[in-house]
PDB file of C-alpha atoms in Angstrom:
ATOM      1  CA  MET A   1     -25.195 -24.062 -13.002  1.00 29.00           C
ATOM      2  CA  VAL A   2     -25.946 -27.876 -12.664  1.00 31.00           C
ATOM      3  CA  GLU A   3     -23.262 -29.410 -12.703  1.00 34.00           C
ATOM      4  CA  ILE A   4     -22.584 -32.861 -14.300  1.00 33.00           C
ATOM      5  CA  GLY A   5     -20.638 -35.209 -12.663  1.00 37.00           C
ATOM      6  CA  ALA A   6     -18.994 -33.329  -9.925  1.00 35.00           C
ATOM      7  CA  ASN A   7     -17.911 -36.061  -8.039  1.00 37.00           C
ATOM      8  CA  ALA A   8     -15.457 -37.661 -11.205  1.00 38.00           C
ATOM      9  CA  GLU A   9     -12.425 -36.714 -11.707  1.00 40.00           C
ATOM     10  CA  PHE A  10     -12.813 -33.832 -15.003  1.00 38.00           C
ATOM     11  CA  GLY A  11      -9.519 -32.470 -14.537  1.00 42.00           C
ATOM     12  CA  SER A  12      -9.155 -29.557 -16.646  1.00 49.00           C
ATOM     13  CA  ASP A  13     -11.814 -30.743 -18.953  1.00 61.00           C
ATOM     14  CA  GLN A  14     -14.326 -30.247 -16.234  1.00 70.00           C
ATOM     15  CA  GLU A  15     -15.164 -26.009 -16.620  1.00 70.00           C
ATOM     16  CA  ARG A  16     -15.344 -27.241 -20.360  1.00 74.00           C
ATOM     17  CA  ILE A  17     -18.163 -29.897 -20.122  1.00 79.00           C
ATOM     18  CA  SER A  18     -20.064 -27.681 -17.385  1.00 80.00           C
ATOM     19  CA  ASP A  19     -20.237 -24.835 -19.750  1.00 80.00           C
ATOM     20  CA  TYR A  20     -21.784 -27.825 -22.272  1.00 84.00           C
ATOM     21  CA  THR A  21     -23.695 -28.630 -19.355  1.00 86.00           C
ATOM     22  CA  ALA A  22     -25.223 -25.190 -18.582  1.00 87.00           C
ATOM     23  CA  ASP A  23     -25.994 -25.001 -22.823  1.00 86.00           C
ATOM     24  CA  VAL A  24     -28.916 -28.154 -22.360  1.00 89.00           C
ATOM     25  CA  VAL A  25     -30.227 -26.375 -18.697  1.00 88.00           C
ATOM     26  CA  GLU A  26     -30.512 -23.288 -20.864  1.00 88.00           C
ATOM     27  CA  THR A  27     -32.137 -24.205 -23.606  1.00 87.00           C
ATOM     28  CA  LEU A  28     -34.568 -27.015 -20.883  1.00 86.00           C
ATOM     29  CA  PHE A  29     -35.874 -23.676 -19.458  1.00 87.00           C
ATOM     30  CA  VAL A  30     -36.004 -21.398 -22.052  1.00 85.00           C
ATOM     31  CA  ARG A  31     -36.750 -22.465 -24.628  1.00 84.00           C
ATOM     32  CA  PRO A  32     -37.581 -25.979 -24.622  1.00 83.00           C
ATOM     33  CA  ASP A  33     -38.925 -27.753 -27.628  1.00 84.00           C
ATOM     34  CA  GLY A  34     -34.905 -27.532 -28.509  1.00 86.00           C
ATOM     35  CA  ILE A  35     -33.733 -29.940 -26.116  1.00 89.00           C
ATOM     36  CA  GLY A  36     -32.916 -32.229 -28.974  1.00 87.00           C
ATOM     37  CA  GLY A  37     -30.654 -30.112 -30.542  1.00 88.00           C
ATOM     38  CA  ALA A  38     -28.940 -28.913 -27.679  1.00 89.00           C
ATOM     39  CA  LEU A  39     -28.807 -33.182 -26.120  1.00 91.00           C
ATOM     40  CA  GLN A  40     -27.117 -33.740 -29.943  1.00 89.00           C
ATOM     41  CA  ARG A  41     -24.493 -30.902 -29.371  1.00 89.00           C
ATOM     42  CA  PHE A  42     -23.692 -32.184 -25.969  1.00 91.00           C
ATOM     43  CA  GLY A  43     -23.201 -35.553 -26.775  1.00 89.00           C
ATOM     44  CA  ARG A  44     -21.662 -34.744 -30.343  1.00 85.00           C
ATOM     45  CA  ARG A  45     -19.029 -32.204 -27.792  1.00 84.00           C
ATOM     46  CA  LEU A  46     -18.057 -34.957 -25.342  1.00 86.00           C
ATOM     47  CA  GLY A  47     -18.159 -38.414 -27.949  1.00 82.00           C
ATOM     48  CA  ALA A  48     -15.768 -36.328 -30.084  1.00 78.00           C
ATOM     49  CA  GLN A  49     -13.562 -36.168 -26.867  1.00 76.00           C
ATOM     50  CA  GLY A  50     -13.366 -39.922 -26.475  1.00 74.00           C
ATOM     51  CA  TRP A  51     -15.877 -39.605 -23.632  1.00 81.00           C
ATOM     52  CA  PRO A  52     -17.861 -42.937 -23.840  1.00 82.00           C
ATOM     53  CA  LEU A  53     -21.507 -43.179 -24.337  1.00 83.00           C
ATOM     54  CA  GLU A  54     -22.729 -44.567 -21.449  1.00 81.00           C
ATOM     55  CA  GLU A  55     -21.189 -42.538 -18.798  1.00 83.00           C
ATOM     56  CA  VAL A  56     -22.136 -39.257 -21.303  1.00 87.00           C
ATOM     57  CA  SER A  57     -25.402 -40.825 -20.822  1.00 87.00           C
ATOM     58  CA  GLY A  58     -25.267 -41.386 -16.976  1.00 86.00           C
ATOM     59  CA  TRP A  59     -24.704 -37.569 -16.417  1.00 88.00           C
ATOM     60  CA  ILE A  60     -27.837 -36.460 -18.241  1.00 89.00           C
ATOM     61  CA  ASP A  61     -29.799 -38.769 -16.033  1.00 87.00           C
ATOM     62  CA  ARG A  62     -28.292 -36.698 -13.358  1.00 87.00           C
ATOM     63  CA  LEU A  63     -29.310 -33.805 -14.690  1.00 88.00           C
ATOM     64  CA  SER A  64     -33.223 -34.744 -14.718  1.00 87.00           C
ATOM     65  CA  ASP A  65     -32.462 -36.394 -11.228  1.00 86.00           C
ATOM     66  CA  LEU A  66     -31.890 -32.791 -10.356  1.00 86.00           C
ATOM     67  CA  CYS A  67     -34.521 -30.916 -12.354  1.00 83.00           C
ATOM     68  CA  ALA A  68     -38.089 -30.848 -11.243  1.00 77.00           C
ATOM     69  CA  ASN A  69     -40.950 -32.246 -13.404  1.00 77.00           C
ATOM     70  CA  PRO A  70     -41.977 -31.513 -16.301  1.00 79.00           C
ATOM     71  CA  PRO A  71     -38.945 -30.441 -17.744  1.00 76.00           C
ATOM     72  CA  ALA A  72     -37.236 -33.424 -16.041  1.00 80.00           C
ATOM     73  CA  ASP A  73     -39.141 -35.931 -18.604  1.00 84.00           C
ATOM     74  CA  ALA A  74     -37.740 -33.528 -21.565  1.00 84.00           C
ATOM     75  CA  LEU A  75     -34.193 -35.409 -20.507  1.00 87.00           C
ATOM     76  CA  ARG A  76     -36.045 -38.949 -19.527  1.00 84.00           C
ATOM     77  CA  SER A  77     -37.588 -39.531 -23.096  1.00 84.00           C
ATOM     78  CA  PHE A  78     -37.084 -41.987 -25.727  1.00 82.00           C
ATOM     79  CA  ARG A  79     -36.680 -39.502 -28.415  1.00 83.00           C
ATOM     80  CA  ALA A  80     -33.772 -36.928 -26.268  1.00 86.00           C
ATOM     81  CA  GLY A  81     -31.581 -40.436 -25.799  1.00 86.00           C
ATOM     82  CA  VAL A  82     -31.825 -40.626 -29.510  1.00 85.00           C
ATOM     83  CA  SER A  83     -30.933 -37.306 -30.300  1.00 86.00           C
ATOM     84  CA  LEU A  84     -28.151 -37.492 -27.390  1.00 89.00           C
ATOM     85  CA  ALA A  85     -27.137 -41.356 -28.591  1.00 87.00           C
ATOM     86  CA  GLN A  86     -26.900 -39.645 -32.541  1.00 84.00           C
ATOM     87  CA  GLY A  87     -25.040 -35.958 -31.369  1.00 86.00           C
ATOM     88  CA  TRP A  88     -22.758 -38.880 -29.731  1.00 86.00           C
ATOM     89  CA  THR A  89     -22.115 -41.224 -32.597  1.00 81.00           C
ATOM     90  CA  GLU A  90     -21.158 -38.444 -35.126  1.00 79.00           C
ATOM     91  CA  GLY A  91     -18.317 -36.798 -32.203  1.00 80.00           C
ATOM     92  CA  SER A  92     -16.976 -40.343 -32.154  1.00 74.00           C
ATOM     93  CA  ARG A  93     -16.039 -40.148 -36.079  1.00 69.00           C
ATOM     94  CA  HIS A  94     -13.989 -37.311 -35.794  1.00 67.00           C
ATOM     95  CA  GLY A  95     -11.421 -39.401 -33.360  1.00 60.00           C
ATOM     96  CA  ILE A  96     -10.943 -42.202 -35.791  1.00 57.00           C
ATOM     97  CA  ASP A  97      -9.516 -42.125 -38.995  1.00 55.00           C
ATOM     98  CA  ALA A  98     -11.435 -40.829 -41.945  1.00 55.00           C
ATOM     99  CA  ALA A  99     -10.468 -43.747 -43.803  1.00 58.00           C
ATOM    100  CA  GLU A 100     -11.637 -46.328 -41.874  1.00 69.00           C
ATOM    101  CA  CYS A 101     -15.068 -44.516 -40.905  1.00 75.00           C
ATOM    102  CA  PHE A 102     -15.933 -43.625 -45.120  1.00 80.00           C
ATOM    103  CA  ASP A 103     -16.220 -45.757 -48.031  1.00 85.00           C
ATOM    104  CA  ALA A 104     -13.856 -44.729 -50.754  1.00 82.00           C
ATOM    105  CA  VAL A 105     -16.153 -45.892 -53.777  1.00 86.00           C
ATOM    106  CA  THR A 106     -19.571 -45.129 -52.343  1.00 87.00           C
ATOM    107  CA  GLY A 107     -19.091 -42.634 -49.803  1.00 86.00           C
ATOM    108  CA  LEU A 108     -21.222 -44.085 -47.757  1.00 88.00           C
ATOM    109  CA  CYS A 109     -20.699 -44.958 -43.972  1.00 86.00           C
ATOM    110  CA  THR A 110     -18.646 -48.385 -43.105  1.00 87.00           C
ATOM    111  CA  THR A 111     -19.055 -51.279 -40.955  1.00 87.00           C
ATOM    112  CA  THR A 112     -17.072 -49.265 -37.839  1.00 82.00           C
ATOM    113  CA  VAL A 113     -19.576 -46.362 -38.230  1.00 83.00           C
ATOM    114  CA  LEU A 114     -22.248 -48.986 -38.297  1.00 88.00           C
ATOM    115  CA  ARG A 115     -21.493 -50.861 -34.575  1.00 86.00           C
ATOM    116  CA  LEU A 116     -20.366 -47.840 -32.823  1.00 82.00           C
ATOM    117  CA  ARG A 117     -24.307 -46.847 -33.825  1.00 85.00           C
ATOM    118  CA  LEU A 118     -25.348 -50.274 -33.084  1.00 88.00           C
ATOM    119  CA  GLN A 119     -23.680 -50.070 -29.284  1.00 85.00           C
ATOM    120  CA  GLN A 120     -24.951 -46.641 -28.706  1.00 81.00           C
ATOM    121  CA  ILE A 121     -28.919 -48.229 -30.252  1.00 87.00           C
ATOM    122  CA  PHE A 122     -28.534 -51.366 -27.068  1.00 88.00           C
ATOM    123  CA  GLU A 123     -26.854 -49.940 -25.099  1.00 84.00           C
ATOM    124  CA  ARG A 124     -30.202 -46.595 -24.681  1.00 81.00           C
ATOM    125  CA  CYS A 125     -32.316 -49.821 -25.585  1.00 87.00           C
ATOM    126  CA  SER A 126     -31.106 -51.437 -22.901  1.00 87.00           C
ATOM    127  CA  ALA A 127     -31.222 -48.158 -20.138  1.00 81.00           C
ATOM    128  CA  LEU A 128     -34.400 -47.516 -20.898  1.00 82.00           C
ATOM    129  CA  ASP A 129     -35.654 -51.654 -20.932  1.00 88.00           C
ATOM    130  CA  GLN A 130     -36.540 -51.514 -24.685  1.00 88.00           C
ATOM    131  CA  GLU A 131     -36.316 -53.972 -26.748  1.00 90.00           C
ATOM    132  CA  PRO A 132     -34.065 -53.347 -30.167  1.00 90.00           C
ATOM    133  CA  ARG A 133     -36.069 -55.125 -32.574  1.00 88.00           C
ATOM    134  CA  LEU A 134     -39.971 -53.364 -31.916  1.00 90.00           C
ATOM    135  CA  LEU A 135     -37.726 -50.066 -32.642  1.00 90.00           C
ATOM    136  CA  TYR A 136     -35.719 -50.696 -35.325  1.00 91.00           C
ATOM    137  CA  ARG A 137     -34.283 -52.529 -38.716  1.00 92.00           C
ATOM    138  CA  LEU A 138     -31.595 -53.957 -39.999  1.00 93.00           C
ATOM    139  CA  VAL A 139     -32.219 -53.622 -43.779  1.00 94.00           C
ATOM    140  CA  VAL A 140     -29.228 -55.269 -46.203  1.00 94.00           C
ATOM    141  CA  ILE A 141     -29.193 -55.136 -49.508  1.00 92.00           C
ATOM    142  CA  ASP A 142     -26.881 -57.637 -50.945  1.00 90.00           C
ATOM    143  CA  ALA A 143     -25.431 -56.291 -54.577  1.00 86.00           C
ATOM    144  CA  ASP A 144     -24.163 -60.247 -54.815  1.00 84.00           C
ATOM    145  CA  VAL A 145     -20.780 -58.952 -56.716  1.00 85.00           C
ATOM    146  CA  ALA A 146     -18.369 -60.691 -56.111  1.00 81.00           C
ATOM    147  CA  ASP A 147     -17.972 -62.217 -59.793  1.00 81.00           C
ATOM    148  CA  LEU A 148     -17.463 -58.273 -61.253  1.00 82.00           C
ATOM    149  CA  PRO A 149     -14.703 -56.949 -63.229  1.00 85.00           C
ATOM    150  CA  GLY A 150     -13.206 -54.219 -60.054  1.00 81.00           C
ATOM    151  CA  LEU A 151     -14.890 -51.994 -62.490  1.00 86.00           C
ATOM    152  CA  GLU A 152     -18.307 -52.877 -63.216  1.00 87.00           C
ATOM    153  CA  CYS A 153     -18.201 -53.433 -59.224  1.00 88.00           C
ATOM    154  CA  ASP A 154     -17.589 -49.846 -58.288  1.00 89.00           C
ATOM    155  CA  ALA A 155     -20.447 -48.743 -61.049  1.00 90.00           C
ATOM    156  CA  VAL A 156     -22.899 -51.309 -59.070  1.00 89.00           C
ATOM    157  CA  MET A 157     -21.582 -50.287 -55.699  1.00 90.00           C
ATOM    158  CA  VAL A 158     -21.934 -46.759 -56.618  1.00 91.00           C
ATOM    159  CA  VAL A 159     -25.955 -46.446 -58.609  1.00 90.00           C
ATOM    160  CA  LEU A 160     -27.338 -49.518 -55.912  1.00 92.00           C
ATOM    161  CA  ALA A 161     -25.924 -46.427 -53.558  1.00 92.00           C
ATOM    162  CA  ASP A 162     -27.267 -43.634 -54.457  1.00 91.00           C
ATOM    163  CA  LEU A 163     -30.053 -45.886 -55.006  1.00 91.00           C
ATOM    164  CA  VAL A 164     -30.615 -46.759 -51.841  1.00 92.00           C
ATOM    165  CA  GLN A 165     -30.004 -42.517 -50.570  1.00 90.00           C
ATOM    166  CA  HIS A 166     -32.847 -41.813 -52.053  1.00 88.00           C
ATOM    167  CA  HIS A 167     -35.108 -43.942 -50.562  1.00 88.00           C
ATOM    168  CA  PHE A 168     -34.102 -43.225 -46.591  1.00 87.00           C
ATOM    169  CA  THR A 169     -33.440 -39.990 -46.381  1.00 79.00           C
ATOM    170  CA  ALA A 170     -34.454 -39.358 -42.946  1.00 75.00           C
ATOM    171  CA  GLY A 171     -31.611 -39.906 -41.423  1.00 75.00           C
ATOM    172  CA  GLU A 172     -30.683 -43.369 -40.807  1.00 83.00           C
ATOM    173  CA  THR A 173     -27.706 -44.611 -40.749  1.00 87.00           C
ATOM    174  CA  ILE A 174     -26.160 -46.034 -44.323  1.00 91.00           C
ATOM    175  CA  ALA A 175     -22.873 -48.341 -44.146  1.00 93.00           C
ATOM    176  CA  THR A 176     -21.274 -51.151 -46.955  1.00 93.00           C
ATOM    177  CA  GLU A 177     -18.921 -53.592 -47.135  1.00 90.00           C
ATOM    178  CA  GLY A 178     -18.601 -56.489 -49.017  1.00 85.00           C
ATOM    179  CA  GLY A 179     -21.430 -55.248 -51.550  1.00 89.00           C
ATOM    180  CA  ARG A 180     -23.599 -54.908 -49.383  1.00 91.00           C
ATOM    181  CA  ILE A 181     -26.085 -51.853 -47.998  1.00 94.00           C
ATOM    182  CA  PHE A 182     -26.608 -51.911 -44.414  1.00 95.00           C
ATOM    183  CA  VAL A 183     -29.623 -49.963 -43.234  1.00 94.00           C
ATOM    184  CA  ILE A 184     -30.804 -49.166 -39.619  1.00 92.00           C
ATOM    185  CA  VAL A 185     -34.276 -47.837 -39.581  1.00 90.00           C
ATOM    186  CA  ASP A 186     -36.869 -46.790 -37.083  1.00 89.00           C
ATOM    187  CA  ASN A 187     -39.237 -49.869 -37.335  1.00 89.00           C
ATOM    188  CA  THR A 188     -42.775 -48.298 -39.049  1.00 88.00           C
ATOM    189  CA  GLU A 189     -45.581 -49.127 -40.208  1.00 88.00           C
ATOM    190  CA  ASN A 190     -44.174 -48.313 -43.727  1.00 89.00           C
ATOM    191  CA  LEU A 191     -41.224 -49.853 -43.778  1.00 90.00           C
ATOM    192  CA  GLU A 192     -42.368 -52.943 -46.220  1.00 91.00           C
ATOM    193  CA  SER A 193     -43.776 -50.386 -48.691  1.00 91.00           C
ATOM    194  CA  ARG A 194     -40.551 -48.334 -48.771  1.00 90.00           C
ATOM    195  CA  ILE A 195     -38.322 -51.647 -49.497  1.00 92.00           C
ATOM    196  CA  ASP A 196     -40.108 -52.578 -52.094  1.00 92.00           C
ATOM    197  CA  ASP A 197     -40.336 -49.284 -54.174  1.00 92.00           C
ATOM    198  CA  LEU A 198     -36.388 -49.444 -53.502  1.00 91.00           C
ATOM    199  CA  ALA A 199     -36.184 -53.244 -54.957  1.00 90.00           C
ATOM    200  CA  ASP A 200     -38.512 -52.289 -58.126  1.00 90.00           C
ATOM    201  CA  GLU A 201     -36.736 -49.231 -58.600  1.00 89.00           C
ATOM    202  CA  THR A 202     -33.501 -51.925 -58.603  1.00 88.00           C
ATOM    203  CA  ARG A 203     -34.826 -53.944 -61.273  1.00 87.00           C
ATOM    204  CA  LEU A 204     -35.691 -50.774 -63.692  1.00 86.00           C
ATOM    205  CA  ARG A 205     -31.768 -50.105 -63.469  1.00 83.00           C
ATOM    206  CA  SER A 206     -30.309 -52.417 -66.276  1.00 77.00           C
ATOM    207  CA  LEU A 207     -26.227 -52.135 -64.321  1.00 76.00           C
ATOM    208  CA  LEU A 208     -28.253 -53.627 -61.246  1.00 79.00           C
ATOM    209  CA  ARG A 209     -30.390 -56.521 -63.275  1.00 69.00           C
TER     210      ARG A 209
END
């Protein structure tokens, strides 16, 4: 069995982390097409236990150094890093009070989760020497509800949140705060058209005019 962080002070956690690592190693060599899922599980488990993303990512980097190519290439790819970071973000949410993670009105994530996601994006892009702005975009939708009564403001945000989730369905991070909705998306060629479609649909909803 390959042990990541054998020199680290794991204490009673070492056996459990070794089991998590074994899942990644088995997947890498037996069913390599599933490595993304294995890395998500690895990140989710350790994120939920409070391990920092930088350390978790470092263990996978060390594992890739121990493996021969081509299996190691699957651990070094950008997509592998994204899978690991997404799993870590999901796991980390369980370590935060639910009220801090989800908006009670819309059910969207709060900016607490948004900050976690941005942190892991910048850390991973830095490790891979990539410019975040070339890979991601932050879409901001401003509902301008500051002058609306409470119930009307809530109604606007619920309808707008539903529209945004309908247009961004590929696992994007969608968060809200203070009448704004934030979406972290991949920087793809069709992004502008997706935003235009969302804007067009908001104009068809009388509540959002």
